[in-house]
XYZ file of C-alpha atoms in Angstrom:
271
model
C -29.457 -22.777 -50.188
C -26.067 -21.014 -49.973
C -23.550 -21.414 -47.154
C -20.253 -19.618 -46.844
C -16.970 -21.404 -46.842
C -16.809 -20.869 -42.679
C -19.969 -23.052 -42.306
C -18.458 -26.050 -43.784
C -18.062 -28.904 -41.663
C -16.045 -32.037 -41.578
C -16.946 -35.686 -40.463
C -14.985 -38.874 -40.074
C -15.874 -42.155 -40.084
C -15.847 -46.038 -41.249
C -17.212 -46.977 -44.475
C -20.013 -49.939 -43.863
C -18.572 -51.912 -47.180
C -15.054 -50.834 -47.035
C -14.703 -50.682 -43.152
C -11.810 -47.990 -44.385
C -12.152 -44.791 -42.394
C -12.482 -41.553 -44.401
C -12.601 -37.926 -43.670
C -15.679 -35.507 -45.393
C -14.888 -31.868 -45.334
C -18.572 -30.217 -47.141
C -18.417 -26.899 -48.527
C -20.137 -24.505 -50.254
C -20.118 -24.701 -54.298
C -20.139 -20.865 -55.384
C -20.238 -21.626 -58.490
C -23.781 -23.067 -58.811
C -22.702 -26.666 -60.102
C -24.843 -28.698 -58.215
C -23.437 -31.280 -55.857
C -20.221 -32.829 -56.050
C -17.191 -34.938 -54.742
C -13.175 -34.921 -54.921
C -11.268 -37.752 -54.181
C -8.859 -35.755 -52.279
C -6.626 -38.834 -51.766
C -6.066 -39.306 -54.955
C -3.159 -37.308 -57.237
C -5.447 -35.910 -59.563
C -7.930 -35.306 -57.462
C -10.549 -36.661 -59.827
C -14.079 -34.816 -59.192
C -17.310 -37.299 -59.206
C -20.414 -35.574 -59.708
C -23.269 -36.443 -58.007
C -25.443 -37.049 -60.698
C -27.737 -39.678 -61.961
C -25.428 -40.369 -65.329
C -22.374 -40.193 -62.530
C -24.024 -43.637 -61.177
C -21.884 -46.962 -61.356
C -23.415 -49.524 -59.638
C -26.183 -49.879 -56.844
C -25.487 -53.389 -55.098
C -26.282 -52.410 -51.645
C -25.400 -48.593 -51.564
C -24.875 -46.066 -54.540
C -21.500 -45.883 -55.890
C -20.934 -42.801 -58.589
C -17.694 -42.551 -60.680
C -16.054 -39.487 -62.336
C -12.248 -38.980 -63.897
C -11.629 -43.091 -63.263
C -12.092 -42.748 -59.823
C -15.205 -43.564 -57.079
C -17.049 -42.830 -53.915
C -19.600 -45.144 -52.211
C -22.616 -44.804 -50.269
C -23.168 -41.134 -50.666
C -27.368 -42.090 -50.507
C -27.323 -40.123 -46.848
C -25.516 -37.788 -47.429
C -26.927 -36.382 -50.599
C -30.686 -37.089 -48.742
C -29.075 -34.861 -45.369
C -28.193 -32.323 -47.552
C -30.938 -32.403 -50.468
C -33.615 -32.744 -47.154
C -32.098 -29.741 -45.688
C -32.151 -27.665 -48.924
C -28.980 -27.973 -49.886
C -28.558 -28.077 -53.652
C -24.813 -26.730 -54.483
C -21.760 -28.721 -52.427
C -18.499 -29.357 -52.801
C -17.615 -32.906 -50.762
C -14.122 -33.205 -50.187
C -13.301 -37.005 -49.329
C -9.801 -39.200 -48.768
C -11.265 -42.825 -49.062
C -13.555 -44.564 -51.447
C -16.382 -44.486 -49.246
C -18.489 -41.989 -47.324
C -18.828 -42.953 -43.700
C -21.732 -44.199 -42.320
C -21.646 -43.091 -39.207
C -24.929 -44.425 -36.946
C -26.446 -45.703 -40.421
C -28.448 -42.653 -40.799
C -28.321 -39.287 -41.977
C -28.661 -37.347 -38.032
C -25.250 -36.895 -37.605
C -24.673 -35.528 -41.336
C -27.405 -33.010 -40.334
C -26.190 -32.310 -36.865
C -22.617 -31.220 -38.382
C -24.598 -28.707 -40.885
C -26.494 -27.442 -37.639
C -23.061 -27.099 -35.490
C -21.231 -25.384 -38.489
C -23.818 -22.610 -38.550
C -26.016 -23.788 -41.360
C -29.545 -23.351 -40.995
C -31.751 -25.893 -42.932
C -34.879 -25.033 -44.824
C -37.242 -27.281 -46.828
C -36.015 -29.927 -49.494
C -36.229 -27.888 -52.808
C -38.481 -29.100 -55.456
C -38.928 -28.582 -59.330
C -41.614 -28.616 -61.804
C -44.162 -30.672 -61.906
C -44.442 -33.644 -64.084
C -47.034 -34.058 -66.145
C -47.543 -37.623 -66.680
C -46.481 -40.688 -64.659
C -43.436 -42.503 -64.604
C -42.718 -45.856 -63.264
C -40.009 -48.942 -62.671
C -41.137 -52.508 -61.445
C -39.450 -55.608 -60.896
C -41.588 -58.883 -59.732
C -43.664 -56.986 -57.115
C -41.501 -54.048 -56.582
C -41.873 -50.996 -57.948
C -41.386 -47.387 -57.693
C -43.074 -44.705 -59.605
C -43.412 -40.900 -60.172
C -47.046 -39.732 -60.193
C -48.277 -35.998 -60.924
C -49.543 -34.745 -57.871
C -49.954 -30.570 -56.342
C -47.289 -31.100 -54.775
C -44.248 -33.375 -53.537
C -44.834 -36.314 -50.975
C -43.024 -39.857 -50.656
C -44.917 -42.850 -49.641
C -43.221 -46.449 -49.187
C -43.630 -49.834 -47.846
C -42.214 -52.663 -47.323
C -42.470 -56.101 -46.529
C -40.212 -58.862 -44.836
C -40.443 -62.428 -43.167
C -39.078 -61.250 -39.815
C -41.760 -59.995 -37.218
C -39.701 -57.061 -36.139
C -40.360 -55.552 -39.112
C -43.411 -57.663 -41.108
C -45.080 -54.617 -43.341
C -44.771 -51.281 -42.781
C -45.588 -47.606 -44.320
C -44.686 -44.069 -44.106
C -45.921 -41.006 -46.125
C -44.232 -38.108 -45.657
C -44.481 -34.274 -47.537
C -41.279 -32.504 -47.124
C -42.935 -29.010 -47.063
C -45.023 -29.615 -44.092
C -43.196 -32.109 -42.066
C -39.421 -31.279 -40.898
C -36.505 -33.832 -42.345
C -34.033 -33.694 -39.935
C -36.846 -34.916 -36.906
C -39.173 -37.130 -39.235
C -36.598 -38.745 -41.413
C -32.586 -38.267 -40.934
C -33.345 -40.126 -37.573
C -33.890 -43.434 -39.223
C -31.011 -45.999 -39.360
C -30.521 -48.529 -41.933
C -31.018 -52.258 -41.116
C -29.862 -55.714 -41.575
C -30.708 -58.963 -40.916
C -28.596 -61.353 -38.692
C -28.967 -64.422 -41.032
C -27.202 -63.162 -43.759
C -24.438 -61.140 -42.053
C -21.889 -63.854 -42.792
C -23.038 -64.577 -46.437
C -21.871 -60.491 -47.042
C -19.018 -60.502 -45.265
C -17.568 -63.593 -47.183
C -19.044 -61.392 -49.935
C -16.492 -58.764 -49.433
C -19.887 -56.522 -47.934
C -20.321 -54.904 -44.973
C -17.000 -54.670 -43.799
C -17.708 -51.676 -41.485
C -21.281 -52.901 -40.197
C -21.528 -53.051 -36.471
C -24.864 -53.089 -33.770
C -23.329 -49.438 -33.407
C -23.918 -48.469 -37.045
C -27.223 -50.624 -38.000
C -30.090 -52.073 -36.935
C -29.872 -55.680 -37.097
C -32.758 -58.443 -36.323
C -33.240 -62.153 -36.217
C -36.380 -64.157 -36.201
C -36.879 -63.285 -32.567
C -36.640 -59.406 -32.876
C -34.389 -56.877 -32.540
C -30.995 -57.015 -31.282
C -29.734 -53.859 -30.580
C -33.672 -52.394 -29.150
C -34.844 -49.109 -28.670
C -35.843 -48.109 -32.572
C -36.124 -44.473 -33.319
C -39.648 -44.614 -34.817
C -42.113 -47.104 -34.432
C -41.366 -48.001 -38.069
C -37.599 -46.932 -38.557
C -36.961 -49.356 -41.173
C -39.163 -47.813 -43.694
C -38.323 -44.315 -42.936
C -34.755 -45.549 -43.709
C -35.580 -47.005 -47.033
C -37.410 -43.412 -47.702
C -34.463 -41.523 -46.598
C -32.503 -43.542 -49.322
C -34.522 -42.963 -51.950
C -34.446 -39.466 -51.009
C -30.851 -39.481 -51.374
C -30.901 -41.714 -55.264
C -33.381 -39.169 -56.538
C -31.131 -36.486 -55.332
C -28.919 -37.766 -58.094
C -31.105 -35.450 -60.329
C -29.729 -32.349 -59.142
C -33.758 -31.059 -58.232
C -36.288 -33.581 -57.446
C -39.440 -33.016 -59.352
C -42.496 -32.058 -57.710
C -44.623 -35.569 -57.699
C -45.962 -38.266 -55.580
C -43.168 -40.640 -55.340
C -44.722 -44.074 -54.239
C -42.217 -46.722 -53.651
C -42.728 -50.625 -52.476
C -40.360 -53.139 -51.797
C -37.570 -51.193 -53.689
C -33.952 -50.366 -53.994
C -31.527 -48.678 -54.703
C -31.049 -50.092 -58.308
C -34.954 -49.196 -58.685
C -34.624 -46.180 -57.052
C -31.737 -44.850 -59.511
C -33.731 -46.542 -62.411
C -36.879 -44.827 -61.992
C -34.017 -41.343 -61.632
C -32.759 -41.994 -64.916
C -36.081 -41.938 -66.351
C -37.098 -38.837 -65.368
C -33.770 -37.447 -66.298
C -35.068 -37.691 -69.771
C -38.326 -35.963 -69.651
């Protein structure tokens, strides 16, 4: 989709690993080169592209690098705008971390709807022929030929607010920014302090995730009935994006991350 330079938009916010605040300014890219970033900050103003080869680590977000410099968490962002068909971008950003906002990707979308842009569907590519996979343990995600492009995921975890849960979801038929953007990352209270002494989650707050103990849910009402795995969907949305066009396929997904996520990217980058 094309935009013109007077539908950009800007968003601030704190970074949940940094807790640094940084400023986004997302404009058009007329020159067709995909998605990108510029460390505005920065005297060189190194550009990172958002791109699966761009990737430097995956600990808990997705951090790319480019000229020496980096830029962390850009998973929802790159789903908001790959969900809204949005495949050319230049991100303009003065910290080393996008902001996560309210830990999903509905404000990200409501700044392209207040600067004018209109979404349309998540753009796919060609088919792939054969399938393609990642595992680790019991987690896996894979690639499978299919007519055309859905995600399915689960997960699975000890607490009883969330215990096992699934979503499917086909991007041509159901709408991104209600079914998806919505859904807010999570955390779980028992290991809050282990990240933070970690040098993690700096920026996480009850107004920026989900967070749960034993008992349930501390910060109540959820979104969706099953918010936490439309979350994990909406970041694996935002790793594959990392290929410039997803491919049309089945992407199945369970118990994954963003290291498997990025893996399973890289592979198909070579087909």
């Amino acid at each position: 989709m094309a935009f013109t330079r007077e539908k950009g938009f800007t968003v601030s916010g704190i970074g949940l690993h940094s807790g640094a605040k940084t400023q986004v300014t997302v404009f058009p890219n007329q020159d067709q080169r995909g998605r990108y970033f510029v460390r505005v900050d920065l005297p060189e103003k190194p550009l990172i592209p958002a791109t699966v080869s761009a990737v430097n680590q995956t600990l808990l977000s997705t951090e790319l690098i480019g000229d020496g410099a980096t830029v962390r968490t850009v998973e929802h962002l790159l789903a908001a705008l790959t969900g809204c068909g949005v495949d050319n971008a230049c991100i303009e950003i003065n910290g080393p971390e996008v902001p996560l906002l309210d830990g999903s990707a509905k404000n990200w979308v409501e700044a392209m709807l207040a600067s004018g842009l209109t979404p349309s569907t998540m753009v796919t590519g060609s088919p792939i022929n054969e399938p393609v996979w990642v595992r680790e343990g019991d987690a896996f995600v894979a690639a499978i030929p299919a007519p055309e492009t859905r995600f399915s995921y689960g997960i699975d975890f000890p607490y009883k607010a969330i215990g096992n849960q699934w979503v499917s979801w086909n991007p041509q038929q159901e709408p991104f920014p209600e079914l998806i953007a919505p859904a807010r990352t999570f955390g779980f209270a028992d290991q809050i302090e282990q990240l933070k002494q970690a040098g993690l989650i700096k920026g996480g707050s009850l107004d920026n995730a989900l967070v749960c103990d034993r008992s349930g849910w501390l910060n109540p009402p959820l979104r969706f009935e099953n918010e936490p795995v439309r979350h994990k969907l909406l970041d694996l949305i935002g790793d594959l994006s990392l290929l410039g066009t997803i491919p049309q396929a089945h992407f199945l997904a369970y118990k994954a991350s963003h290291t498997l996520h990025v893996q399973l990217a890289k592979q198909l980058s070579n087909y």
